[in-house]
Coordinates of C-alpha atoms in Angstrom, one line a residue:
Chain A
X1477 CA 37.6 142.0 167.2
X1478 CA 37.2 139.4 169.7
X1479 CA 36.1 140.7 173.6
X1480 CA 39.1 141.5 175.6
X1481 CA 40.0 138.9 178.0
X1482 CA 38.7 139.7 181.8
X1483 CA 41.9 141.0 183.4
X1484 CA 44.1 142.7 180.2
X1485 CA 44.4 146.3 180.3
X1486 CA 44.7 147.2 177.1
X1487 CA 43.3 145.2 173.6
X1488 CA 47.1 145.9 172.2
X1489 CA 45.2 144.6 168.7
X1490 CA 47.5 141.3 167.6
X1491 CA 46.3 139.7 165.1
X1492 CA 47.0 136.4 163.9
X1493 CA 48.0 136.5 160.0
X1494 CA 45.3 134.6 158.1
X1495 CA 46.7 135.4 154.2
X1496 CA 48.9 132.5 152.9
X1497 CA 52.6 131.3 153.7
X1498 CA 54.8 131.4 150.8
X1499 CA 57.0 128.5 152.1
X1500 CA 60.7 127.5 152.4
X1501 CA 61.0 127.7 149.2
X1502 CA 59.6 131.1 148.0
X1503 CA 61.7 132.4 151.3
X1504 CA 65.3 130.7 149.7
X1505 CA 63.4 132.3 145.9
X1506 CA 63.9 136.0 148.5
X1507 CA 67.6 135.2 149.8
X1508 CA 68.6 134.7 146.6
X1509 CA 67.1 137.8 144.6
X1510 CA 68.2 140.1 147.6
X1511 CA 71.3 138.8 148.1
X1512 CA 72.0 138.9 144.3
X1513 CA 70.8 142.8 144.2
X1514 CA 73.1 142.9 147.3
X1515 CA 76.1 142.1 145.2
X1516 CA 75.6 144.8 143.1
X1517 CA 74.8 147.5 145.8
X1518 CA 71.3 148.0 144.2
X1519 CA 69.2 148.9 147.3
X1520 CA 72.2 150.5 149.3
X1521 CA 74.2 153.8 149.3
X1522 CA 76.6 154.9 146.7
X1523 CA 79.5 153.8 148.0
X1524 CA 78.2 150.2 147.6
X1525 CA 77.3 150.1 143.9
X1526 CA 81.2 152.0 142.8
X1527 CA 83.1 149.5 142.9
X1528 CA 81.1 146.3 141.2
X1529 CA 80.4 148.8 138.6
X1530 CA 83.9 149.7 138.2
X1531 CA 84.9 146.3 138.7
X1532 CA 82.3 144.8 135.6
X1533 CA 82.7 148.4 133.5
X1534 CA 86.3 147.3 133.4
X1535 CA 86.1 143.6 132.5
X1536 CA 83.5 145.1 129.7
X1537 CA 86.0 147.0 128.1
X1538 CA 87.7 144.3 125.8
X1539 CA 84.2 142.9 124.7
X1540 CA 83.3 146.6 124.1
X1541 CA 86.4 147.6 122.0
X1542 CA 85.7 144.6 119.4
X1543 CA 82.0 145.7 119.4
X1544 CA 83.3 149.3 117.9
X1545 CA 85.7 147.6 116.2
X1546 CA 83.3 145.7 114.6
X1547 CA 80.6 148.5 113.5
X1548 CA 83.2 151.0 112.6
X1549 CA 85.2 149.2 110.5
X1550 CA 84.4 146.2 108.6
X1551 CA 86.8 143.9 108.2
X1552 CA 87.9 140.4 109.3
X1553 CA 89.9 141.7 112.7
X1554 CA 89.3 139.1 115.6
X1555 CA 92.1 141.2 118.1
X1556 CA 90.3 139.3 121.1
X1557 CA 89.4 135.9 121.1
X1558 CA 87.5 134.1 123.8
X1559 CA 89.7 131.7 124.8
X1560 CA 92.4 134.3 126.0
X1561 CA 89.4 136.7 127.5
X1562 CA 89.8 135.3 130.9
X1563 CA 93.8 135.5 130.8
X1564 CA 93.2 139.3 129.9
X1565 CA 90.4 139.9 132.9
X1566 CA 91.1 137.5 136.1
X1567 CA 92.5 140.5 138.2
X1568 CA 89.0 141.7 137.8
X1569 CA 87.6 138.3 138.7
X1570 CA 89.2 138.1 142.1
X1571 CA 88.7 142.1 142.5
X1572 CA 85.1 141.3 142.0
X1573 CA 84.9 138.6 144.0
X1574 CA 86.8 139.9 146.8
X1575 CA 84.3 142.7 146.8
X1576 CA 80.7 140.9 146.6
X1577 CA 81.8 137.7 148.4
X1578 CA 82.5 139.6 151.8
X1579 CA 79.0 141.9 152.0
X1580 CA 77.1 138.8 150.5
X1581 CA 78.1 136.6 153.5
X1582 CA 79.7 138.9 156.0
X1583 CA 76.6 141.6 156.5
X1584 CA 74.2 139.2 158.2
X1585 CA 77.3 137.7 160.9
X1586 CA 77.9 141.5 161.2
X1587 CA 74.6 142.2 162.4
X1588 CA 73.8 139.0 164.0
X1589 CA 70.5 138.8 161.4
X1590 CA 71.7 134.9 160.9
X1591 CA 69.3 134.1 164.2
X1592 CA 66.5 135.5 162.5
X1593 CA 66.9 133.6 159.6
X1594 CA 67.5 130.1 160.9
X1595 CA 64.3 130.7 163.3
X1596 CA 62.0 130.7 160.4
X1597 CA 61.7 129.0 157.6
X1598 CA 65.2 128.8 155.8
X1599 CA 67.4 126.1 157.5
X1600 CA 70.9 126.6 157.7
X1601 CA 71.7 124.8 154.3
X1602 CA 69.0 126.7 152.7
X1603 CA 70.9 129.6 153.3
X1604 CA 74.0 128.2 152.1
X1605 CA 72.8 127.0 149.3
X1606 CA 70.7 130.2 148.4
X1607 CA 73.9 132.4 148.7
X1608 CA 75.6 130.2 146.9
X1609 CA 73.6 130.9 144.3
X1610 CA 73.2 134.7 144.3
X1611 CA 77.0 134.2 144.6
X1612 CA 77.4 132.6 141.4
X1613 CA 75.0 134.3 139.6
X1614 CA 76.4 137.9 140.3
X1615 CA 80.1 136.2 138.9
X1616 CA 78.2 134.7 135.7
X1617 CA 77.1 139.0 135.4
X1618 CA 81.3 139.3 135.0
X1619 CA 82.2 136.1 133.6
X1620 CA 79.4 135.2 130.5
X1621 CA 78.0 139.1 129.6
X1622 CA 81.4 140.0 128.6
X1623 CA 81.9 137.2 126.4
X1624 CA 78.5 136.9 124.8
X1625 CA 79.0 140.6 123.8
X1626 CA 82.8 139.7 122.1
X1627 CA 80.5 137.0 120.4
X1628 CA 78.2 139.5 118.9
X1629 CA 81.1 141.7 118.6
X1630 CA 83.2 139.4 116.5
X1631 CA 80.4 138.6 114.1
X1632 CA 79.4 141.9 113.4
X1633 CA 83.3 142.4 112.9
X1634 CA 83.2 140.1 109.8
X1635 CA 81.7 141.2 106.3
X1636 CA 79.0 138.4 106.4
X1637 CA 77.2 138.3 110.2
X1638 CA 74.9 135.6 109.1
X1639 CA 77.9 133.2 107.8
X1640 CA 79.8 133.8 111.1
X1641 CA 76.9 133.1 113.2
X1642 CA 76.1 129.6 111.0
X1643 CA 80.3 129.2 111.2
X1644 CA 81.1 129.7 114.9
X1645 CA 77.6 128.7 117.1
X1646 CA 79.6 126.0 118.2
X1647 CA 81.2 128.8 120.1
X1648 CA 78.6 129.4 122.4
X1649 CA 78.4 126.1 124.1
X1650 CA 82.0 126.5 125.2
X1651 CA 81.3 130.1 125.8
X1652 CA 78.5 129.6 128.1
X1653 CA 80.3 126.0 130.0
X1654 CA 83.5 128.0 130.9
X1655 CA 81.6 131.5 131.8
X1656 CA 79.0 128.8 134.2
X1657 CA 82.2 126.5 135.7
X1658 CA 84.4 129.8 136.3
X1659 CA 81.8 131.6 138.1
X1660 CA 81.3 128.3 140.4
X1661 CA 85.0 127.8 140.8
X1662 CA 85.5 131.4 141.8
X1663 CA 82.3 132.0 143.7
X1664 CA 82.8 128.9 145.7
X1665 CA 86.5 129.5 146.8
X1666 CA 85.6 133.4 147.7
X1667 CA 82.0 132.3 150.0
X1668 CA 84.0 129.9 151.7
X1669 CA 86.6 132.3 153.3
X1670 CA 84.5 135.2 153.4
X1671 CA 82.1 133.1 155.4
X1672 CA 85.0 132.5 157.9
X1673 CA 84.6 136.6 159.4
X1674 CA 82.2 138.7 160.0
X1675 CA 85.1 141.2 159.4
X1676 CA 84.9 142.4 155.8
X1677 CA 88.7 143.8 155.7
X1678 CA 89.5 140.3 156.8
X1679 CA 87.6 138.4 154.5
X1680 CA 88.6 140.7 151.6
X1681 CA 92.4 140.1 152.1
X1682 CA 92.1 136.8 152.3
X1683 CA 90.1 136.0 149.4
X1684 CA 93.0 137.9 147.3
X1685 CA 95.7 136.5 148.9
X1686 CA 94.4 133.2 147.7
X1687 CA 93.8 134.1 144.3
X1688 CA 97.1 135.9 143.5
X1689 CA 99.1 134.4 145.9
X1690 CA 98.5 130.8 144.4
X1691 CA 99.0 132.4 140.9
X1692 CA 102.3 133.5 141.9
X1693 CA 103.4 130.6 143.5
X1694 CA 101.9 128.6 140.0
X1695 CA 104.3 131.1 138.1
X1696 CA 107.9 130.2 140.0
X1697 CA 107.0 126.7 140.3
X1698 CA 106.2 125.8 137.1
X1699 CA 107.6 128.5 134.5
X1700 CA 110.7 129.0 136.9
X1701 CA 111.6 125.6 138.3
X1702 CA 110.5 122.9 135.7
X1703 CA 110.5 120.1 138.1
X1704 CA 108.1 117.0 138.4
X1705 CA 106.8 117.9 141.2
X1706 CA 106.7 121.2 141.3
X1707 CA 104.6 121.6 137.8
X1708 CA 101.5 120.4 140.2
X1709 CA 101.4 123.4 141.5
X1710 CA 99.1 124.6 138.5
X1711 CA 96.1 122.6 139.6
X1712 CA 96.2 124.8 143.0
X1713 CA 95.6 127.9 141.0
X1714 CA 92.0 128.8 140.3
X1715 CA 92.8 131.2 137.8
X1716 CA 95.3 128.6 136.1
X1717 CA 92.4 126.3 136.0
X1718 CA 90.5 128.4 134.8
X1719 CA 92.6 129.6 132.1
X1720 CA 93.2 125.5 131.6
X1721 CA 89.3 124.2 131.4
X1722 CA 89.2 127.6 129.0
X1723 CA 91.7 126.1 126.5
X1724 CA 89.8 122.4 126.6
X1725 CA 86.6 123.4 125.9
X1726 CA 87.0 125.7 123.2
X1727 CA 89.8 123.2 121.8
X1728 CA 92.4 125.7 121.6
X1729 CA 95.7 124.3 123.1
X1730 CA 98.2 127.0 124.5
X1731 CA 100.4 128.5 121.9
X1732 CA 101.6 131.3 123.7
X1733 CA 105.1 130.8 124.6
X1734 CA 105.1 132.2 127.9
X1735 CA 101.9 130.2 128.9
X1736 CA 102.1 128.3 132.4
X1737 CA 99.8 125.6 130.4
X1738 CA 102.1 124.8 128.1
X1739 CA 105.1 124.9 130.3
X1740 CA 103.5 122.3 132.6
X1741 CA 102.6 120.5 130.0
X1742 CA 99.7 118.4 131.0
X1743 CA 96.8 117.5 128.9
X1744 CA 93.9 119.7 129.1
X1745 CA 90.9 117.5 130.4
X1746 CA 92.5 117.7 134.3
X1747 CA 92.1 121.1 134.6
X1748 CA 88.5 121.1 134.1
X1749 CA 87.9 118.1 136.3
X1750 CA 90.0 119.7 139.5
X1751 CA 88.3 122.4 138.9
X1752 CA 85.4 120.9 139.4
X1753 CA 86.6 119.0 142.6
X1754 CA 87.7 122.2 144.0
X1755 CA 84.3 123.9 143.5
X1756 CA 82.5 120.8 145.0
X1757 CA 85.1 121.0 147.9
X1758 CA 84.5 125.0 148.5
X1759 CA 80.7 124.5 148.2
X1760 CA 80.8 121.4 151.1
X1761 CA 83.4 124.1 153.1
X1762 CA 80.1 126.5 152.8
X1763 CA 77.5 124.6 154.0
X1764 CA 80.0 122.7 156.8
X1765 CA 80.5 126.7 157.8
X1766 CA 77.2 127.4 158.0
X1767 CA 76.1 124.1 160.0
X1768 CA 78.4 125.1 162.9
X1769 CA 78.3 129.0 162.9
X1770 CA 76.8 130.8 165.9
X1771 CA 73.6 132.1 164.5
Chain B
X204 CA 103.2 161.4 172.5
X205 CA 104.1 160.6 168.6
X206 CA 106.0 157.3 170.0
X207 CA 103.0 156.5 171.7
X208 CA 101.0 156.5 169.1
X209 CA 103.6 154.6 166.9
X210 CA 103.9 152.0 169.7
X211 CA 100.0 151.1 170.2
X212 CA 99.1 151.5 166.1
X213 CA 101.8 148.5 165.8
X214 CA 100.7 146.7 168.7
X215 CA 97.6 146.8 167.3
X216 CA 98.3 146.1 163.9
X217 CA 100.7 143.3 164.7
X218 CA 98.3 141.7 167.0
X219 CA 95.5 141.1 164.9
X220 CA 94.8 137.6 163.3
X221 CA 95.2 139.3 159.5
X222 CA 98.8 139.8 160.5
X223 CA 99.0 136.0 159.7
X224 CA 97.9 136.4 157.1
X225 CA 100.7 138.1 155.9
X226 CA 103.2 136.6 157.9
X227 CA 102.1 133.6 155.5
X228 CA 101.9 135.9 152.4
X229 CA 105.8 136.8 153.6
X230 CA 106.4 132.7 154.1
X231 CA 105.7 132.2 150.6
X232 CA 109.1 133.8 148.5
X233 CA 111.0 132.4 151.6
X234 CA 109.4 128.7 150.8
X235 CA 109.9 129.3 147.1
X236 CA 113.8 129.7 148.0
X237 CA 114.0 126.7 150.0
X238 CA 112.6 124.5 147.0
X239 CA 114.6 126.1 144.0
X240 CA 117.7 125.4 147.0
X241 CA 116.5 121.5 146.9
X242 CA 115.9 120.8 143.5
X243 CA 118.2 123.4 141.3
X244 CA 119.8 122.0 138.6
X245 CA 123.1 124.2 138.2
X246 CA 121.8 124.9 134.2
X247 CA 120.5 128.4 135.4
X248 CA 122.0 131.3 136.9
X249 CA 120.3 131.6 140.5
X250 CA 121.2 135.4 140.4
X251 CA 118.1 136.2 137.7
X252 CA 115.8 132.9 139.7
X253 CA 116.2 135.3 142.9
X254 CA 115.9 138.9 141.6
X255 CA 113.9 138.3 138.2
X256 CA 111.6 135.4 139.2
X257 CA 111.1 135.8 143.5
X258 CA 111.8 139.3 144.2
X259 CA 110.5 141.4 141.4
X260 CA 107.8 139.2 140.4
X261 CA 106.9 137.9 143.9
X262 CA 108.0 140.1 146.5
X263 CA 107.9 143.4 145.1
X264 CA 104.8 143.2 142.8
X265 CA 102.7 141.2 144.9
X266 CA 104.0 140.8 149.0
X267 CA 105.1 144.7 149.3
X268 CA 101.6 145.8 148.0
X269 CA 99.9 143.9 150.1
X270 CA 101.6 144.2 152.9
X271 CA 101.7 147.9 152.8
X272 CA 97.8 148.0 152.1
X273 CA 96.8 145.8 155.1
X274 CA 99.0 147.8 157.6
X275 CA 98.5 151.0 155.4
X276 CA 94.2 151.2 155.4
X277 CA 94.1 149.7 159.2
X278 CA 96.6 151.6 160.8
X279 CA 93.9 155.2 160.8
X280 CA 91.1 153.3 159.0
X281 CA 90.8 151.2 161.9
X282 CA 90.4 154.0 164.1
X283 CA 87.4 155.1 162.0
X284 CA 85.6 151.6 162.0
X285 CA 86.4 150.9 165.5
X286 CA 84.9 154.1 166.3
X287 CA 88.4 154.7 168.3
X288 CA 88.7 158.2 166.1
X289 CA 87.0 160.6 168.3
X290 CA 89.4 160.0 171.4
X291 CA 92.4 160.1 169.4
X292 CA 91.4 163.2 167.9
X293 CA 90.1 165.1 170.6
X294 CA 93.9 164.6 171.9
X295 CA 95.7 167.8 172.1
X296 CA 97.9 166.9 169.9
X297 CA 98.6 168.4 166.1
X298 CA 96.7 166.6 163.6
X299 CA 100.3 166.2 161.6
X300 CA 101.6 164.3 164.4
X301 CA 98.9 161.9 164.3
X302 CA 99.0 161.3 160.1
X303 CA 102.9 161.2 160.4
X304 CA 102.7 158.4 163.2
X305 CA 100.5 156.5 161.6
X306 CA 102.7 156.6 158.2
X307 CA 105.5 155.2 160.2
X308 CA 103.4 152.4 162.0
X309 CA 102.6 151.5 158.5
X310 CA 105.9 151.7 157.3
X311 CA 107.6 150.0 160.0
X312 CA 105.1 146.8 160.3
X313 CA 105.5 146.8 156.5
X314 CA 109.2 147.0 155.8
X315 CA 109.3 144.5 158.8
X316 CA 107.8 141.8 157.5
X317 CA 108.9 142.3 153.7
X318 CA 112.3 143.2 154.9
X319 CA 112.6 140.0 156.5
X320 CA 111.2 138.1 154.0
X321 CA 113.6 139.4 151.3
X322 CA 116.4 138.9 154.0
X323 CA 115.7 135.1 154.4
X324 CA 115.2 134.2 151.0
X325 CA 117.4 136.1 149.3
X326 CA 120.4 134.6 151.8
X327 CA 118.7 131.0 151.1
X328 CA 118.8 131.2 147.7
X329 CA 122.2 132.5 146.9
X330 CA 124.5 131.7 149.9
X331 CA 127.8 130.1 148.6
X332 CA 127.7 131.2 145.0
X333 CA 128.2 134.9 143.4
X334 CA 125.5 137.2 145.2
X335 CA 126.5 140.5 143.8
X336 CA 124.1 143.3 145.9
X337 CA 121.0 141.7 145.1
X338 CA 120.1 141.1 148.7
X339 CA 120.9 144.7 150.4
X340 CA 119.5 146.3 147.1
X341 CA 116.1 144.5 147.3
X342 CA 116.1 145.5 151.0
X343 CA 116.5 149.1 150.5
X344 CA 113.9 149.3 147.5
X345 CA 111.3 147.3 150.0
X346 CA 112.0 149.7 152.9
X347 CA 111.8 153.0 150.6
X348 CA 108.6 151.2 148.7
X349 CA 107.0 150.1 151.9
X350 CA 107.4 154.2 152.5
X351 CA 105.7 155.6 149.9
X352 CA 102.9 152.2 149.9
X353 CA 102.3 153.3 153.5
X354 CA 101.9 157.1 152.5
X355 CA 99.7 156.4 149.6
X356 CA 97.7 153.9 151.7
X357 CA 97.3 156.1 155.1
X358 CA 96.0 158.9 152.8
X359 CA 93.3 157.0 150.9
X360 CA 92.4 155.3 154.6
X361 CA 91.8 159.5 155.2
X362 CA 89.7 160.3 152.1
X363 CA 87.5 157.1 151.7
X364 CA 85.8 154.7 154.1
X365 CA 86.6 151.3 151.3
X366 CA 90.0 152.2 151.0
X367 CA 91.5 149.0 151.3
X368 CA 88.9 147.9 147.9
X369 CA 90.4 151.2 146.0
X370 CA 93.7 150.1 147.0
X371 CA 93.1 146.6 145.7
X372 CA 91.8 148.2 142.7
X373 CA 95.1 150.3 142.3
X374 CA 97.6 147.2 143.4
X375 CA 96.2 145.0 140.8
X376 CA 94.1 146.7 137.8
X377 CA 96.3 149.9 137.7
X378 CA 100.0 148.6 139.0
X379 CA 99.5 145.2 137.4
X380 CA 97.3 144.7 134.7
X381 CA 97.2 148.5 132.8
X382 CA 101.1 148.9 133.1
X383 CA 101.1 145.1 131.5
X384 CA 98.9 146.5 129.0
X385 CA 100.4 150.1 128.4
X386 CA 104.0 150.3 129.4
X387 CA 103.5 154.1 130.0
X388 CA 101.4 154.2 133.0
X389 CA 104.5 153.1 135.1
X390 CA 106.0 156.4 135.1
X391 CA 103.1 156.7 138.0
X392 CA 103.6 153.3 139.6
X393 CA 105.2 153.2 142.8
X394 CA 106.1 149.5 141.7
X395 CA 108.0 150.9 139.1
X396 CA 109.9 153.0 141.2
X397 CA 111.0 150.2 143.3
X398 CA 112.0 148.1 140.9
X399 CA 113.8 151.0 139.5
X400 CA 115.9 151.8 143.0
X401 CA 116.4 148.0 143.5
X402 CA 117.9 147.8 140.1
X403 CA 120.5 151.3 140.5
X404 CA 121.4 149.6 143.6
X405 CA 121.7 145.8 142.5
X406 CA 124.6 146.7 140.1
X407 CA 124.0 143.4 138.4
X408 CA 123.9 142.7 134.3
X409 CA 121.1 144.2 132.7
X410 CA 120.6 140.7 131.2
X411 CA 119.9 139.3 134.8
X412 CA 117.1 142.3 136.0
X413 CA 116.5 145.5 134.4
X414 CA 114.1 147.9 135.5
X415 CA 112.1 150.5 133.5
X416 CA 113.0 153.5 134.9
X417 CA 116.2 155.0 136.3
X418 CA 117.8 155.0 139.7
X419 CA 117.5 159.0 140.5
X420 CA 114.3 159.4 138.7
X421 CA 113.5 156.3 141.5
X422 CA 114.4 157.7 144.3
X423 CA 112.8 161.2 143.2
X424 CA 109.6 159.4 142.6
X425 CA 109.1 157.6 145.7
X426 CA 110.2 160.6 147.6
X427 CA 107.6 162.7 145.9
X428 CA 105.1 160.2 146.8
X429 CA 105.5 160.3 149.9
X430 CA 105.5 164.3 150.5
X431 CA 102.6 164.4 148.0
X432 CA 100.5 161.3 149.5
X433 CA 101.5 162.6 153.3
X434 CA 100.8 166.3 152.6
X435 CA 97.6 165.6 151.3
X436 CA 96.8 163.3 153.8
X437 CA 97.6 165.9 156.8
X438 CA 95.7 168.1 155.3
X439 CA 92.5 166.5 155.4
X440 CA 93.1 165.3 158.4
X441 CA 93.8 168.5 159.6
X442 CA 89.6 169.9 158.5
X443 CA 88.4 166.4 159.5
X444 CA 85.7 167.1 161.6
X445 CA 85.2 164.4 164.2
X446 CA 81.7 163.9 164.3
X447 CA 81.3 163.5 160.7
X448 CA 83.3 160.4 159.9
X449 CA 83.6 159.2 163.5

């Protein structure tokens, strides 16, 4: 302890901190892994972890059913393939997001923390970027676990596990590139609005509204109106896009009658390449949000 | 005092910016109408375009929900979260009074804005050819849906903080994807419902819109929802203490 200066009072005891700095980089490593446990309300009350849980325990269910089906009886039943799992679960998708997206983003605008955060280490596209990430990484939890488990669930579902595994691991890289560009797609459309509030009601709302509102508005223009230019309206769906880049990469063109993919009738590769625009786009909207906001 | 109440809740509700929101969300069937106006073709009969493909799939399944959950959750739940509750509540005034105003804020913002949505596309869509009731018929079944939506969503905004998530959750994973999935469960979808009451009152060919259920079993439904839903929710509000929530 050094000698109190001539004049102080009291030695209040600062000290300076002497260990070592973990760096920008280490403090963007800590945005991410809290954030991420964030998403999943692992660290805060009850009410925060119902509803991801519901939210994943429900997009599980499909994945989980062909799992049973596959130990109990076995026989060569494949009642779920993968590329019509997203079809079956993107209500959950946008549920989920709308959930996560708004306490990812929205707590720290709440509670005015973003000032402390920008007055040390992590610069404002640090934290973009580092939510970003959590952000995706929690949507991969709903997007890729699901479908790895229909993978194992479908091979143990056929008489020879070993065969299918040789037969179909040209599955998995389609498997794991729709699961990855989904999760950006959909992560990057719901930070960018719910970075707009600090309200979470608001940004909740309006993240759904855009999912299902440009899925209905896909619907009547292209299965109800047939024209030219109203078939574009596909490409401003996410979960059409999705459901298109799905049908590209595992080479499975729509069959299904009542498909919106089929009654547009464009080829395949688009899909996959707006969507790709459109997470770039969302992303930029993110970090453009995040250089202005009031911190 | 009840009007009062009525009065600032939709001031309130209809001042905020998520009220455009909606007012877009509304825009949408009413934009839809415009462009099947511009580009039909005269090959299909615009009577199943309007009530199959804008009203039941659009408005009813997807802008009444809504709708009713935004004005539904915010018109109490607001209260809570603004931390208004405590002078509202320390009114003398009967705790009924305050659930059954609320309810018809709800209701009235919500039937509002659907109602004139379904007004304004339905009349853009079909104007000059053979209209049967679809118009009045898809107004009633929003006003009487936008009821029991209001009801439902005023007495979750009572029991949970997140109710506007577990009324997402109901809207889309029970209403749209399990009743996709198991016909059944729309016996207890107030969707179903009104689809049913729009299609006793349409009076159209079943091969243009049918609905699942019947028209009286409709209107018994919703009705029961909204005794059940309101009942409920006056209840709890009635042992709410203030300090425990507020």
């Amino acid at each position: 302890m050094t000698e109190p200066a001539a004049g102080s009072i009291y030695d209040l005891g600062y000290r300076r901190y002497e260990g070592a700095r973990a760096g920008r980089r280490r403090a963007i490593w800590a945005l991410y892994a809290d954030s991420l446990r964030g998403a999943f309300g692992l660290g805060r009350g009850t009410a925060a972890k119902i509803a991801p849980a519901i939210l994943i325990g429900l997009a599980l269910i499909p994945a989980v059913v062909q799992l049973a089906i596959g130990v109990l009886v076995p026989a060569d039943v494949e009642l779920i393939t993968h590329d019509d799992y997203y079809n079956l679960v993107k209500f959950l998708l946008g549920l989920y997001c709308a959930v996560i997206a708004p306490d990812m983003v929205g707590r720290d605008q709440r509670n005015r923390s973003l000032v402390l955060y920008f007055a040390r280490a992590i610069s404002r596209l640090d934290y973009a970027v580092g939510k970003y990430a959590a952000m995706w990484t929690a949507m991969l939890v709903i997007t890729l676990v699901p479908q790895l488990l229909l993978f194992v669930g479908n091979a143990l579902s056929t008489d020879d596990f070993g065969g299918y595994l040789g037969q179909s691991w040209d599955q998995l890289l389609p498997i794991v590139a729709t699961a990855a560009l989904g999760a950006a797609l959909i992560a990057s459309i719901g930070l960018a609005i719910a970075a707009q509030t600090p309200r979470r009601a608001f940004a909740t709302v309006g993240i759904i509204v855009t999912f299902v509102f440009t899925l209905a508005l896909a619907g009547v223009m292209v299965g109800e109106l047939t024209t030219e230019v109203t078939r574009l309206a596909i490409f401003a769906s996410p979960f059409n896009l999705v459901e298109g880049f799905s049908a590209w990469m595992f080479r499975v063109p729509p069959s299904d009658p009542d498909s919106l993919l089929l009654a547009a009738g464009y080829p395949l590769a688009p899909y996959a390449a707006v969507a790709v625009a459109v997470t770039l786009l969302g992303v930029g909207l993110l970090i453009r949000r995040y250089q202005r906001v009031e911190a | 005092m009840t009007w009062l109440i009525v009065s600032l809740t939709l001031r309130q509700l209809l001042g905020q910016r998520r009220t455009w929101l909606l007012v877009l969300l509304a825009l949408a069937p009413v934009l839809i109408a415009v462009i099947f106006r511009l580009t039909t073709d005269g090959v299909r009969d615009p009577r199943e375009f309007v009530a199959d493909g804008v009203m039941s799939n659009v408005m009813i399944n997807l802008v009444l929900p809504l709708a009713a959950l935004i004005f539904g959750t915010a018109a109490l739940g607001q209260e809570f979260e603004d931390g208004t509750a405590p002078y509202l509540f320390a009114k003398p005034l009967a705790r009924w009074r305050i659930a059954v105003a609320k309810v018809l804020a709800a209701w009235m913002g919500t039937a509002g804005v659907v109602g004139a949505s379904v007004l304004a596309t339905g009349v853009i869509a079909l104007v000059g050819g053979t209209m049967d009731l679809i118009v009045p018929a898809f107004m009633v079944a929003a006003v009487l849906g936008a009821l029991a939506y209001a009801a439902l969503f005023v007495c979750l905004s009572v029991l949970f903080e997140r109710a506007l998530v577990i009324g997402l959750i109901y809207v889309f994973v029970w209403e749209a994807l399990i009743t996709s999935l198991a016909p059944g469960a729309a016996y207890l979808s107030v969707r179903a419902y009104t689809l049913g009451v729009a299609r006793a009152l349409a009076d159209t060919p079943a091969t243009i819109f049918s609905a699942q259920l019947g028209g009286a079993a409709s209107f018994g439904a919703l009705a029961l929802v909204v005794l059940l839903t309101l009942g409920y929710a006056i209840r709890r509000l009635g042992s709410l203490e203030i300090a425990r929530r507020a």
